mmCIF file of C-alpha atoms in Angstrom:
data_model
loop_
_atom_site.group_PDB
_atom_site.id
_atom_site.type_symbol
_atom_site.label_atom_id
_atom_site.label_comp_id
_atom_site.label_asym_id
_atom_site.label_seq_id
_atom_site.Cartn_x
_atom_site.Cartn_y
_atom_site.Cartn_z
ATOM 1 C CA UNK T 7 18.085 -28.907 -30.437
ATOM 2 C CA UNK T 8 19.527 -25.030 -30.587
ATOM 3 C CA UNK T 9 22.632 -23.502 -32.303
ATOM 4 C CA UNK T 10 23.206 -20.491 -30.244
ATOM 5 C CA UNK T 11 22.970 -16.941 -32.586
ATOM 6 C CA UNK T 12 21.843 -19.442 -35.248
ATOM 7 C CA UNK T 13 19.860 -17.639 -37.996
ATOM 8 C CA UNK T 14 17.941 -20.707 -39.032
ATOM 9 C CA UNK T 15 15.621 -19.015 -41.804
ATOM 10 C CA UNK T 16 18.983 -17.650 -43.686
ATOM 11 C CA UNK T 17 20.849 -20.900 -43.285
ATOM 12 C CA UNK T 18 17.649 -22.730 -44.130
ATOM 13 C CA UNK T 19 17.427 -20.318 -47.594
ATOM 14 C CA UNK T 20 21.266 -21.356 -48.289
ATOM 15 C CA UNK T 21 20.699 -25.278 -47.823
ATOM 16 C CA UNK T 22 17.246 -25.237 -49.790
ATOM 17 C CA UNK T 23 18.942 -22.805 -52.784
ATOM 18 C CA UNK T 24 21.812 -25.281 -53.072
ATOM 19 C CA UNK T 25 19.179 -28.307 -52.982
ATOM 20 C CA UNK T 26 17.729 -26.870 -56.113
ATOM 21 C CA UNK T 27 20.726 -26.031 -57.823
ATOM 22 C CA UNK T 28 21.803 -30.006 -57.637
ATOM 23 C CA UNK T 29 18.709 -31.335 -58.332
ATOM 24 C CA UNK T 30 18.628 -29.156 -61.489
ATOM 25 C CA UNK T 31 21.778 -30.656 -62.664
ATOM 26 C CA UNK T 32 19.697 -33.779 -63.220
ATOM 27 C CA UNK T 33 19.067 -35.406 -67.049
ATOM 28 C CA UNK T 34 16.160 -37.374 -67.903
ATOM 29 C CA UNK T 35 18.434 -40.345 -67.417
ATOM 30 C CA UNK T 36 19.313 -39.547 -63.691
ATOM 31 C CA UNK T 37 16.029 -40.298 -62.290
ATOM 32 C CA UNK T 38 16.222 -43.689 -61.753
ATOM 33 C CA UNK T 39 19.838 -43.793 -60.454
ATOM 34 C CA UNK T 40 19.981 -45.180 -56.796
ATOM 35 C CA UNK T 41 20.678 -42.530 -54.107
ATOM 36 C CA UNK T 42 22.106 -42.587 -50.492
ATOM 37 C CA UNK T 43 18.714 -43.387 -49.380
ATOM 38 C CA UNK T 44 18.139 -46.844 -49.277
ATOM 39 C CA UNK T 45 15.749 -47.975 -51.646
ATOM 40 C CA UNK T 46 15.217 -44.642 -53.448
ATOM 41 C CA UNK T 47 15.488 -43.755 -56.837
ATOM 42 C CA UNK T 48 16.560 -40.176 -57.434
ATOM 43 C CA UNK T 49 13.038 -39.818 -58.415
ATOM 44 C CA UNK T 50 11.488 -40.913 -55.247
ATOM 45 C CA UNK T 51 14.084 -38.841 -53.588
ATOM 46 C CA UNK T 52 13.171 -35.549 -55.197
ATOM 47 C CA UNK T 53 9.257 -36.567 -54.477
ATOM 48 C CA UNK T 54 10.257 -36.892 -51.079
ATOM 49 C CA UNK T 55 12.066 -33.225 -51.106
ATOM 50 C CA UNK T 56 9.040 -31.843 -53.107
ATOM 51 C CA UNK T 57 6.779 -33.062 -50.620
ATOM 52 C CA UNK T 58 8.719 -31.916 -47.463
ATOM 53 C CA UNK T 59 8.984 -28.070 -48.500
ATOM 54 C CA UNK T 60 5.077 -28.384 -49.166
ATOM 55 C CA UNK T 61 4.475 -30.063 -45.648
ATOM 56 C CA UNK T 62 6.708 -27.591 -43.795
ATOM 57 C CA UNK T 63 5.443 -24.376 -45.921
ATOM 58 C CA UNK T 64 2.296 -25.604 -44.526
ATOM 59 C CA UNK T 65 3.142 -25.975 -41.279
ATOM 60 C CA UNK T 66 4.593 -22.537 -41.073
ATOM 61 C CA UNK T 67 1.258 -21.207 -41.697
ATOM 62 C CA UNK T 68 -0.650 -23.401 -39.448
ATOM 63 C CA UNK T 69 -1.915 -26.289 -41.278
ATOM 64 C CA UNK T 70 0.567 -28.931 -40.731
ATOM 65 C CA UNK T 71 -2.010 -31.295 -39.102
ATOM 66 C CA UNK T 72 -3.225 -31.703 -42.277
ATOM 67 C CA UNK T 73 -1.644 -34.793 -44.194
ATOM 68 C CA UNK T 74 -2.682 -33.918 -47.597
ATOM 69 C CA UNK T 75 0.010 -31.072 -47.558
ATOM 70 C CA UNK T 76 2.628 -33.997 -46.714
ATOM 71 C CA UNK T 77 1.509 -36.216 -49.554
ATOM 72 C CA UNK T 78 4.099 -37.721 -52.005
ATOM 73 C CA UNK T 79 2.869 -36.857 -55.721
ATOM 74 C CA UNK T 80 2.606 -40.162 -57.497
ATOM 75 C CA UNK T 81 2.934 -38.424 -60.849
ATOM 76 C CA UNK T 82 6.290 -36.304 -60.622
ATOM 77 C CA UNK T 83 6.770 -36.083 -64.399
ATOM 78 C CA UNK T 84 8.699 -33.036 -64.044
ATOM 79 C CA UNK T 85 10.630 -33.467 -60.769
ATOM 80 C CA UNK T 86 12.957 -30.859 -61.065
ATOM 81 C CA UNK T 87 10.226 -28.404 -61.802
ATOM 82 C CA UNK T 88 8.211 -29.609 -59.233
ATOM 83 C CA UNK T 89 11.028 -29.429 -56.726
ATOM 84 C CA UNK T 90 11.955 -25.607 -57.949
ATOM 85 C CA UNK T 91 8.495 -24.441 -57.513
ATOM 86 C CA UNK T 92 8.001 -26.298 -53.917
ATOM 87 C CA UNK T 93 11.439 -24.486 -52.501
ATOM 88 C CA UNK T 94 10.162 -21.608 -53.410
ATOM 89 C CA UNK T 95 7.133 -22.122 -51.618
ATOM 90 C CA UNK T 96 8.771 -23.319 -48.236
ATOM 91 C CA UNK T 97 11.368 -20.139 -48.542
ATOM 92 C CA UNK T 98 8.506 -17.511 -49.028
ATOM 93 C CA UNK T 99 6.372 -19.537 -46.116
ATOM 94 C CA UNK T 100 9.759 -19.187 -43.720
ATOM 95 C CA UNK T 101 10.363 -15.593 -44.940
ATOM 96 C CA UNK T 102 7.043 -14.236 -43.223
ATOM 97 C CA UNK T 103 7.709 -12.029 -39.835
ATOM 98 C CA UNK T 104 7.661 -13.897 -36.773
ATOM 99 C CA UNK T 105 7.755 -17.695 -38.300
ATOM 100 C CA UNK T 106 10.364 -19.060 -36.099
ATOM 101 C CA UNK T 107 7.663 -17.859 -32.867
ATOM 102 C CA UNK T 108 5.218 -19.941 -34.590
ATOM 103 C CA UNK T 109 4.756 -23.655 -33.430
ATOM 104 C CA UNK T 110 4.576 -26.423 -36.398
ATOM 105 C CA UNK T 111 2.782 -29.402 -36.308
ATOM 106 C CA UNK T 112 5.217 -32.010 -37.961
ATOM 107 C CA UNK T 113 4.462 -35.641 -38.699
ATOM 108 C CA UNK T 114 5.247 -38.007 -35.777
ATOM 109 C CA UNK T 115 6.202 -35.081 -33.663
ATOM 110 C CA UNK T 116 2.863 -32.943 -33.049
ATOM 111 C CA UNK T 117 3.401 -29.265 -31.962
ATOM 112 C CA UNK T 118 7.430 -28.103 -32.369
ATOM 113 C CA UNK T 119 8.791 -24.280 -32.059
ATOM 114 C CA UNK T 120 9.239 -22.668 -35.342
ATOM 115 C CA UNK T 121 12.658 -21.780 -34.601
ATOM 116 C CA UNK T 122 13.118 -25.889 -33.825
ATOM 117 C CA UNK T 123 11.446 -26.953 -36.982
ATOM 118 C CA UNK T 124 13.017 -24.569 -39.385
ATOM 119 C CA UNK T 125 16.212 -25.724 -37.914
ATOM 120 C CA UNK T 126 15.401 -29.416 -38.693
ATOM 121 C CA UNK T 127 14.334 -28.645 -42.016
ATOM 122 C CA UNK T 128 17.734 -27.005 -42.543
ATOM 123 C CA UNK T 129 20.049 -30.010 -41.353
ATOM 124 C CA UNK T 130 17.770 -32.013 -43.755
ATOM 125 C CA UNK T 131 18.408 -29.937 -46.707
ATOM 126 C CA UNK T 132 22.271 -29.911 -46.401
ATOM 127 C CA UNK T 133 21.644 -33.965 -46.348
ATOM 128 C CA UNK T 134 19.648 -34.120 -48.904
ATOM 129 C CA UNK T 135 21.562 -31.603 -51.314
ATOM 130 C CA UNK T 136 24.369 -33.683 -51.014
ATOM 131 C CA UNK T 137 22.318 -36.705 -51.275
ATOM 132 C CA UNK T 138 21.726 -35.580 -54.853
ATOM 133 C CA UNK T 139 24.781 -34.499 -55.426
ATOM 134 C CA UNK T 140 26.588 -37.900 -54.387
ATOM 135 C CA UNK T 141 23.923 -39.412 -56.722
ATOM 136 C CA UNK T 142 24.909 -37.929 -59.521
ATOM 137 C CA UNK T 143 28.866 -38.025 -59.044
ATOM 138 C CA UNK T 144 29.248 -34.055 -58.032
ATOM 139 C CA UNK T 145 29.727 -32.176 -55.099
ATOM 140 C CA UNK T 146 27.919 -29.515 -52.862
ATOM 141 C CA UNK T 147 29.163 -26.112 -52.319
ATOM 142 C CA UNK T 148 28.197 -25.063 -48.972
ATOM 143 C CA UNK T 149 30.204 -21.574 -47.287
ATOM 144 C CA UNK T 150 32.068 -22.826 -43.609
ATOM 145 C CA UNK T 151 29.574 -21.281 -41.651
ATOM 146 C CA UNK T 152 26.582 -23.056 -42.982
ATOM 147 C CA UNK T 153 28.373 -26.726 -42.738
ATOM 148 C CA UNK T 154 29.545 -25.751 -38.927
ATOM 149 C CA UNK T 155 25.793 -25.111 -38.264
ATOM 150 C CA UNK T 156 25.045 -28.235 -39.929
ATOM 151 C CA UNK T 157 27.390 -29.988 -37.488
ATOM 152 C CA UNK T 158 26.280 -28.524 -34.304
ATOM 153 C CA UNK T 159 22.635 -29.556 -35.291
ATOM 154 C CA UNK T 160 23.601 -32.949 -36.290
ATOM 155 C CA UNK T 161 25.556 -33.349 -33.123
ATOM 156 C CA UNK T 162 21.796 -32.460 -31.430
ATOM 157 C CA UNK T 163 19.913 -35.246 -33.286
ATOM 158 C CA UNK T 164 18.861 -37.673 -30.590
ATOM 159 C CA UNK T 165 20.792 -40.952 -31.787
ATOM 160 C CA UNK T 166 18.419 -43.506 -30.284
ATOM 161 C CA UNK T 167 18.426 -46.303 -32.076
ATOM 162 C CA UNK T 168 14.396 -46.235 -31.915
ATOM 163 C CA UNK T 169 14.338 -43.261 -33.954
ATOM 164 C CA UNK T 170 16.979 -44.308 -36.519
ATOM 165 C CA UNK T 171 16.875 -46.083 -39.366
ATOM 166 C CA UNK T 172 13.987 -47.229 -42.192
ATOM 167 C CA UNK T 173 11.048 -45.016 -41.720
ATOM 168 C CA UNK T 174 12.863 -42.096 -39.908
ATOM 169 C CA UNK T 175 14.803 -39.289 -41.289
ATOM 170 C CA UNK T 176 18.257 -40.669 -40.195
ATOM 171 C CA UNK T 177 19.858 -43.739 -40.221
ATOM 172 C CA UNK T 178 22.245 -45.030 -37.237
ATOM 173 C CA UNK T 179 25.388 -42.699 -36.712
ATOM 174 C CA UNK T 180 28.303 -43.792 -38.254
ATOM 175 C CA UNK T 181 32.051 -43.741 -36.620
ATOM 176 C CA UNK T 182 33.525 -40.224 -37.293
ATOM 177 C CA UNK T 183 37.231 -40.832 -38.522
ATOM 178 C CA UNK T 184 39.652 -38.286 -36.954
ATOM 179 C CA UNK T 185 40.370 -34.970 -38.788
ATOM 180 C CA UNK T 186 36.991 -35.154 -41.036
ATOM 181 C CA UNK T 187 35.619 -32.116 -42.064
ATOM 182 C CA UNK T 188 32.135 -30.515 -41.106
ATOM 183 C CA UNK T 189 30.427 -31.721 -43.932
ATOM 184 C CA UNK T 190 31.649 -35.545 -43.409
ATOM 185 C CA UNK T 191 31.063 -35.492 -39.885
ATOM 186 C CA UNK T 192 27.534 -34.335 -40.170
ATOM 187 C CA UNK T 193 26.876 -37.007 -42.640
ATOM 188 C CA UNK T 194 28.301 -39.451 -40.484
ATOM 189 C CA UNK T 195 26.286 -38.692 -37.703
ATOM 190 C CA UNK T 196 23.294 -38.827 -39.399
ATOM 191 C CA UNK T 197 24.034 -42.208 -40.736
ATOM 192 C CA UNK T 198 25.488 -41.257 -44.459
ATOM 193 C CA UNK T 199 28.777 -42.913 -45.557
ATOM 194 C CA UNK T 200 30.547 -40.555 -47.873
ATOM 195 C CA UNK T 201 33.437 -42.696 -48.842
ATOM 196 C CA UNK T 202 30.662 -45.218 -50.958
ATOM 197 C CA UNK T 203 29.870 -41.924 -53.027
ATOM 198 C CA UNK T 204 32.834 -40.345 -54.173
ATOM 199 C CA UNK T 205 32.524 -37.236 -56.609
ATOM 200 C CA UNK T 206 33.137 -38.300 -60.233
ATOM 201 C CA UNK T 207 36.040 -35.790 -61.752
#
């Protein structure tokens, strides 16, 4: 999974900061809302996002093989605050010199080159930022070059049915209508259905 010339550390920073922005829009009444992640409330989705940030931060620093770094908190009383703190941790870890040249230990994948691992995290947070925004009835705000890079990564994600669906990061790929923009294309390739979650005016 490569995108020629892509600076995944910078792309990831933009994706994570946008995810923080939309999570911070949630009100106390929103945490029980259903999300595009089947069976997950917004609270559960943000708990997952928080744990993934902390896990990737640990992996960037050589401790990704330790399960406790990836464990979701069972008591996320302040989801947005916890997510914001975890986002700061992963951005700090990814900003360290030479991070893309390291090997990350990732669950179910083993050792992954750092550049590829940051790319995984990047596309995941473009999608999760959209998940949160869709739950709240608002829209994500990404520059065009970020969406183009996310689409390129989405096209490179294996579509093997044995690696898609419940328990995996993405659902089975959906048909992409002609004329779809890069965000819709990326979402559909990764199993999301944007027309089911229109932004409210």
